[in-house]
C-alpha cells in the first residue's frame, strides 16, 4: 500500500522518511543497537531505561493484544508503535496524510512542519465530551521514521508538544528505541508484535 501512481499510471515507490543519521543516532534497527546496553525487551521494540521514565502497555480490550507502548517522561507522553514495511520504500508520507484526514474528520486541524526526524504533524485534536472539557483541543505531535523493513510511529503529547526543552528530552527517548523486526514475513503496515517484558525489572507501572 506504500505505492502511488504517477501521471502515466505507473506505480512508483514512496521514498523513505528518516533522519540522515538514523543508523548511528536512532531510532535503531536491532542490527545497529549496542548489544551490551540494558534494554527492556517488549518484543517489537526495546526501550532503554532512564531516570524518571515510566512504561505502560496499551492493550486492546477484546483481544488482550498489546497494541502500543506508552512512555511517560519529562511531563510528557510518547506512544510508540512499530510496523512492518517494505525493504526499499517508506510508509510515513502516506500514513501522515491519512492521519491528517482522520483528525480533520474529528473536527481537528493539522499542520505539517519539519522536525527533528523529518516531516511531522502538529495536530489540534478535539477533547472527547466525556472528559469534561467539551469544546477544548489537545495538542499532539505525530512523528514517524522509516527504517530497514520497519516503520516506527510516535505520538507526543504534554509538555513536549509545546516546550522545546521537554521536546528535546522526548525526542532523545524516541531516538534510543530499538525496533526488532524479526525474520517472519509480514505484510507492510502490520503491527510488529509487542509483549510484556520478560523480567520484573522492566515491568510497566500502572
mmCIF file of C-alpha atoms in Angstrom:
data_model
loop_
_atom_site.group_PDB
_atom_site.id
_atom_site.type_symbol
_atom_site.label_atom_id
_atom_site.label_comp_id
_atom_site.label_asym_id
_atom_site.label_seq_id
_atom_site.Cartn_x
_atom_site.Cartn_y
_atom_site.Cartn_z
ATOM 1 C CA UNK A 1 0.000 0.000 0.000
ATOM 2 C CA UNK A 2 3.031 2.267 0.007
ATOM 3 C CA UNK A 3 2.909 2.700 -3.732
ATOM 4 C CA UNK A 4 1.354 5.622 -5.593
ATOM 5 C CA UNK A 5 0.662 6.171 -9.260
ATOM 6 C CA UNK A 6 2.360 8.887 -11.257
ATOM 7 C CA UNK A 7 0.664 10.809 -14.085
ATOM 8 C CA UNK A 8 1.439 7.992 -16.550
ATOM 9 C CA UNK A 9 -0.394 5.482 -14.371
ATOM 10 C CA UNK A 10 2.850 3.700 -13.440
ATOM 11 C CA UNK A 11 3.365 2.715 -9.819
ATOM 12 C CA UNK A 12 6.212 4.465 -8.006
ATOM 13 C CA UNK A 13 7.568 3.743 -4.542
ATOM 14 C CA UNK A 14 7.182 6.256 -1.749
ATOM 15 C CA UNK A 15 10.614 7.427 -0.542
ATOM 16 C CA UNK A 16 11.719 6.610 2.980
ATOM 17 C CA UNK A 17 11.484 9.386 5.564
ATOM 18 C CA UNK A 18 14.200 9.297 8.237
ATOM 19 C CA UNK A 19 16.984 11.479 9.682
ATOM 20 C CA UNK A 20 20.257 11.196 7.765
ATOM 21 C CA UNK A 21 21.978 9.948 10.936
ATOM 22 C CA UNK A 22 19.284 7.402 11.873
ATOM 23 C CA UNK A 23 21.596 4.364 11.679
ATOM 24 C CA UNK A 24 24.090 5.944 14.104
ATOM 25 C CA UNK A 25 21.790 8.092 16.292
ATOM 26 C CA UNK A 26 18.474 6.197 16.192
ATOM 27 C CA UNK A 27 15.816 5.012 16.225
ATOM 28 C CA UNK A 28 17.810 1.851 15.689
ATOM 29 C CA UNK A 29 17.331 -1.421 13.920
ATOM 30 C CA UNK A 30 18.169 -4.415 16.114
ATOM 31 C CA UNK A 31 21.297 -4.980 13.997
ATOM 32 C CA UNK A 32 22.529 -1.447 14.840
ATOM 33 C CA UNK A 33 21.887 -1.451 18.612
ATOM 34 C CA UNK A 34 24.602 -1.791 21.246
ATOM 35 C CA UNK A 35 24.215 -5.407 22.459
ATOM 36 C CA UNK A 36 25.508 -4.704 25.977
ATOM 37 C CA UNK A 37 23.016 -1.944 26.853
ATOM 38 C CA UNK A 38 20.327 -2.979 29.399
ATOM 39 C CA UNK A 39 17.261 -2.686 27.177
ATOM 40 C CA UNK A 40 13.758 -3.619 28.332
ATOM 41 C CA UNK A 41 12.604 -6.174 25.743
ATOM 42 C CA UNK A 42 8.991 -5.570 24.652
ATOM 43 C CA UNK A 43 9.055 -7.766 21.563
ATOM 44 C CA UNK A 44 8.832 -5.441 18.564
ATOM 45 C CA UNK A 45 10.690 -2.669 20.392
ATOM 46 C CA UNK A 46 13.368 -2.400 23.053
ATOM 47 C CA UNK A 47 13.459 0.596 25.393
ATOM 48 C CA UNK A 48 16.467 1.864 27.313
ATOM 49 C CA UNK A 49 15.568 2.547 30.977
ATOM 50 C CA UNK A 50 16.328 6.027 32.270
ATOM 51 C CA UNK A 51 15.635 8.048 35.400
ATOM 52 C CA UNK A 52 12.034 9.305 35.518
ATOM 53 C CA UNK A 53 10.764 7.062 32.699
ATOM 54 C CA UNK A 54 7.540 5.131 33.297
ATOM 55 C CA UNK A 55 6.430 2.433 30.897
ATOM 56 C CA UNK A 56 2.826 1.486 30.056
ATOM 57 C CA UNK A 57 1.499 -1.235 27.790
ATOM 58 C CA UNK A 58 -1.607 -0.238 25.841
ATOM 59 C CA UNK A 59 -3.795 -3.330 25.447
ATOM 60 C CA UNK A 60 -6.686 -3.926 23.041
ATOM 61 C CA UNK A 61 -9.707 -4.783 25.156
ATOM 62 C CA UNK A 62 -11.224 -7.596 23.089
ATOM 63 C CA UNK A 63 -8.066 -9.452 22.090
ATOM 64 C CA UNK A 64 -5.841 -8.537 25.066
ATOM 65 C CA UNK A 65 -3.165 -7.826 22.449
ATOM 66 C CA UNK A 66 -0.532 -5.202 23.245
ATOM 67 C CA UNK A 67 -1.051 -2.574 20.526
ATOM 68 C CA UNK A 68 1.248 0.262 21.669
ATOM 69 C CA UNK A 69 3.910 1.209 24.193
ATOM 70 C CA UNK A 70 3.258 4.306 26.298
ATOM 71 C CA UNK A 71 6.252 6.140 27.771
ATOM 72 C CA UNK A 72 5.723 8.840 30.400
ATOM 73 C CA UNK A 73 8.755 11.124 30.588
ATOM 74 C CA UNK A 74 9.607 14.821 31.058
ATOM 75 C CA UNK A 75 5.981 15.762 31.896
ATOM 76 C CA UNK A 76 5.030 14.306 28.514
ATOM 77 C CA UNK A 77 3.779 11.111 26.941
ATOM 78 C CA UNK A 78 5.275 9.281 23.984
ATOM 79 C CA UNK A 79 3.243 6.490 22.387
ATOM 80 C CA UNK A 80 5.193 4.255 20.005
ATOM 81 C CA UNK A 81 4.106 1.574 17.532
ATOM 82 C CA UNK A 82 6.390 -0.454 15.201
ATOM 83 C CA UNK A 83 5.039 -1.651 11.852
ATOM 84 C CA UNK A 84 6.360 -3.935 9.117
ATOM 85 C CA UNK A 85 7.375 -2.054 5.968
ATOM 86 C CA UNK A 86 8.801 -2.775 2.506
ATOM 87 C CA UNK A 87 12.568 -3.065 2.199
ATOM 88 C CA UNK A 88 13.020 -0.298 -0.387
ATOM 89 C CA UNK A 89 10.132 2.133 0.122
ATOM 90 C CA UNK A 90 8.676 4.078 3.040
ATOM 91 C CA UNK A 91 5.264 4.405 4.710
ATOM 92 C CA UNK A 92 5.428 7.715 6.591
ATOM 93 C CA UNK A 93 4.464 10.067 3.749
ATOM 94 C CA UNK A 94 1.271 8.107 3.078
ATOM 95 C CA UNK A 95 0.394 7.411 6.722
ATOM 96 C CA UNK A 96 0.923 11.068 7.627
ATOM 97 C CA UNK A 97 -1.686 12.126 5.059
ATOM 98 C CA UNK A 98 -4.133 9.528 6.409
ATOM 99 C CA UNK A 99 -3.680 10.744 9.995
ATOM 100 C CA UNK A 100 -4.384 14.324 8.863
ATOM 101 C CA UNK A 101 -7.589 13.190 7.126
ATOM 102 C CA UNK A 102 -8.725 11.260 10.202
ATOM 103 C CA UNK A 103 -8.145 14.227 12.535
ATOM 104 C CA UNK A 104 -9.957 16.548 10.109
ATOM 105 C CA UNK A 105 -12.987 14.210 10.222
ATOM 106 C CA UNK A 106 -12.933 14.507 14.040
ATOM 107 C CA UNK A 107 -13.073 18.298 13.740
ATOM 108 C CA UNK A 108 -9.393 18.869 14.455
ATOM 109 C CA UNK A 109 -6.633 20.554 12.484
ATOM 110 C CA UNK A 110 -3.109 19.555 11.479
ATOM 111 C CA UNK A 111 -0.027 21.401 10.263
ATOM 112 C CA UNK A 112 2.913 19.721 8.537
ATOM 113 C CA UNK A 113 6.270 21.034 9.716
ATOM 114 C CA UNK A 114 9.880 19.956 9.502
ATOM 115 C CA UNK A 115 11.028 18.413 12.774
ATOM 116 C CA UNK A 116 13.983 16.515 14.199
ATOM 117 C CA UNK A 117 13.002 13.330 12.344
ATOM 118 C CA UNK A 118 11.800 14.953 9.114
ATOM 119 C CA UNK A 119 8.199 15.930 8.319
ATOM 120 C CA UNK A 120 5.854 15.720 11.315
ATOM 121 C CA UNK A 121 2.245 16.615 12.022
ATOM 122 C CA UNK A 122 1.349 19.161 14.681
ATOM 123 C CA UNK A 123 -2.277 18.370 15.484
ATOM 124 C CA UNK A 124 -5.059 20.010 17.458
ATOM 125 C CA UNK A 125 -7.482 17.232 18.388
ATOM 126 C CA UNK A 126 -10.922 17.804 19.973
ATOM 127 C CA UNK A 127 -11.142 16.552 23.566
ATOM 128 C CA UNK A 128 -13.838 13.891 23.989
ATOM 129 C CA UNK A 129 -17.030 15.213 25.579
ATOM 130 C CA UNK A 130 -16.816 12.549 28.299
ATOM 131 C CA UNK A 131 -13.575 14.072 29.577
ATOM 132 C CA UNK A 132 -15.471 17.112 30.838
ATOM 133 C CA UNK A 133 -13.684 19.630 28.614
ATOM 134 C CA UNK A 134 -16.069 19.846 25.697
ATOM 135 C CA UNK A 135 -15.011 22.294 23.031
ATOM 136 C CA UNK A 136 -11.341 22.196 24.049
ATOM 137 C CA UNK A 137 -8.458 20.949 21.940
ATOM 138 C CA UNK A 138 -5.405 18.947 22.931
ATOM 139 C CA UNK A 139 -2.103 19.343 21.140
ATOM 140 C CA UNK A 140 -0.160 16.355 19.824
ATOM 141 C CA UNK A 141 2.839 15.776 17.562
ATOM 142 C CA UNK A 142 2.842 12.797 15.190
ATOM 143 C CA UNK A 143 6.348 11.690 14.204
ATOM 144 C CA UNK A 144 7.495 8.803 12.024
ATOM 145 C CA UNK A 145 10.711 7.163 10.879
ATOM 146 C CA UNK A 146 11.126 4.640 8.051
ATOM 147 C CA UNK A 147 13.821 2.094 8.882
ATOM 148 C CA UNK A 148 15.032 -1.103 7.177
ATOM 149 C CA UNK A 149 11.837 -3.216 6.716
ATOM 150 C CA UNK A 150 10.066 -1.340 9.520
ATOM 151 C CA UNK A 151 8.295 1.930 10.281
ATOM 152 C CA UNK A 152 8.196 3.457 13.779
ATOM 153 C CA UNK A 153 5.405 5.888 14.638
ATOM 154 C CA UNK A 154 5.377 8.149 17.678
ATOM 155 C CA UNK A 155 2.711 10.402 19.178
ATOM 156 C CA UNK A 156 3.975 13.096 21.567
ATOM 157 C CA UNK A 157 1.666 14.925 23.973
ATOM 158 C CA UNK A 158 2.075 17.027 27.098
ATOM 159 C CA UNK A 159 4.958 19.448 27.657
ATOM 160 C CA UNK A 160 6.989 18.074 24.735
ATOM 161 C CA UNK A 161 4.271 19.195 22.303
ATOM 162 C CA UNK A 162 4.861 22.843 23.236
ATOM 163 C CA UNK A 163 8.110 23.242 25.216
ATOM 164 C CA UNK A 164 11.446 22.933 23.345
ATOM 165 C CA UNK A 165 13.372 21.643 26.398
ATOM 166 C CA UNK A 166 10.875 18.851 27.080
ATOM 167 C CA UNK A 167 10.665 18.144 23.339
ATOM 168 C CA UNK A 168 14.440 17.592 23.181
ATOM 169 C CA UNK A 169 14.246 15.047 26.031
ATOM 170 C CA UNK A 170 11.375 13.096 24.468
ATOM 171 C CA UNK A 171 12.994 13.191 21.013
ATOM 172 C CA UNK A 172 16.153 11.733 22.575
ATOM 173 C CA UNK A 173 13.987 8.992 24.125
ATOM 174 C CA UNK A 174 12.452 8.222 20.705
ATOM 175 C CA UNK A 175 15.947 8.115 19.197
ATOM 176 C CA UNK A 176 17.043 5.497 21.749
ATOM 177 C CA UNK A 177 14.309 2.992 20.796
ATOM 178 C CA UNK A 178 15.359 -0.209 19.040
ATOM 179 C CA UNK A 179 12.954 -1.848 16.579
ATOM 180 C CA UNK A 180 13.079 -5.649 16.397
ATOM 181 C CA UNK A 181 11.567 -6.531 13.017
ATOM 182 C CA UNK A 182 12.370 -10.244 13.149
ATOM 183 C CA UNK A 183 12.629 -12.593 10.168
ATOM 184 C CA UNK A 184 8.937 -13.583 9.968
ATOM 185 C CA UNK A 185 7.314 -12.444 6.706
ATOM 186 C CA UNK A 186 4.699 -9.766 7.402
ATOM 187 C CA UNK A 187 2.554 -7.587 5.119
ATOM 188 C CA UNK A 188 3.504 -3.877 5.161
ATOM 189 C CA UNK A 189 1.558 -1.908 7.809
ATOM 190 C CA UNK A 190 1.053 -4.923 10.089
ATOM 191 C CA UNK A 191 1.896 -4.136 13.711
ATOM 192 C CA UNK A 192 5.094 -5.899 14.749
ATOM 193 C CA UNK A 193 4.036 -7.999 17.796
ATOM 194 C CA UNK A 194 4.597 -6.376 21.198
ATOM 195 C CA UNK A 195 4.593 -8.151 24.566
ATOM 196 C CA UNK A 196 5.101 -7.797 28.284
ATOM 197 C CA UNK A 197 8.741 -7.531 29.389
ATOM 198 C CA UNK A 198 10.186 -10.877 30.471
ATOM 199 C CA UNK A 199 11.797 -9.605 33.685
ATOM 200 C CA UNK A 200 10.167 -7.817 36.601
ATOM 201 C CA UNK A 201 12.985 -5.232 36.443
ATOM 202 C CA UNK A 202 11.375 -3.719 33.375
ATOM 203 C CA UNK A 203 7.786 -4.216 34.500
ATOM 204 C CA UNK A 204 5.453 -1.414 33.468
ATOM 205 C CA UNK A 205 3.969 0.892 36.049
ATOM 206 C CA UNK A 206 0.229 1.207 36.393
#
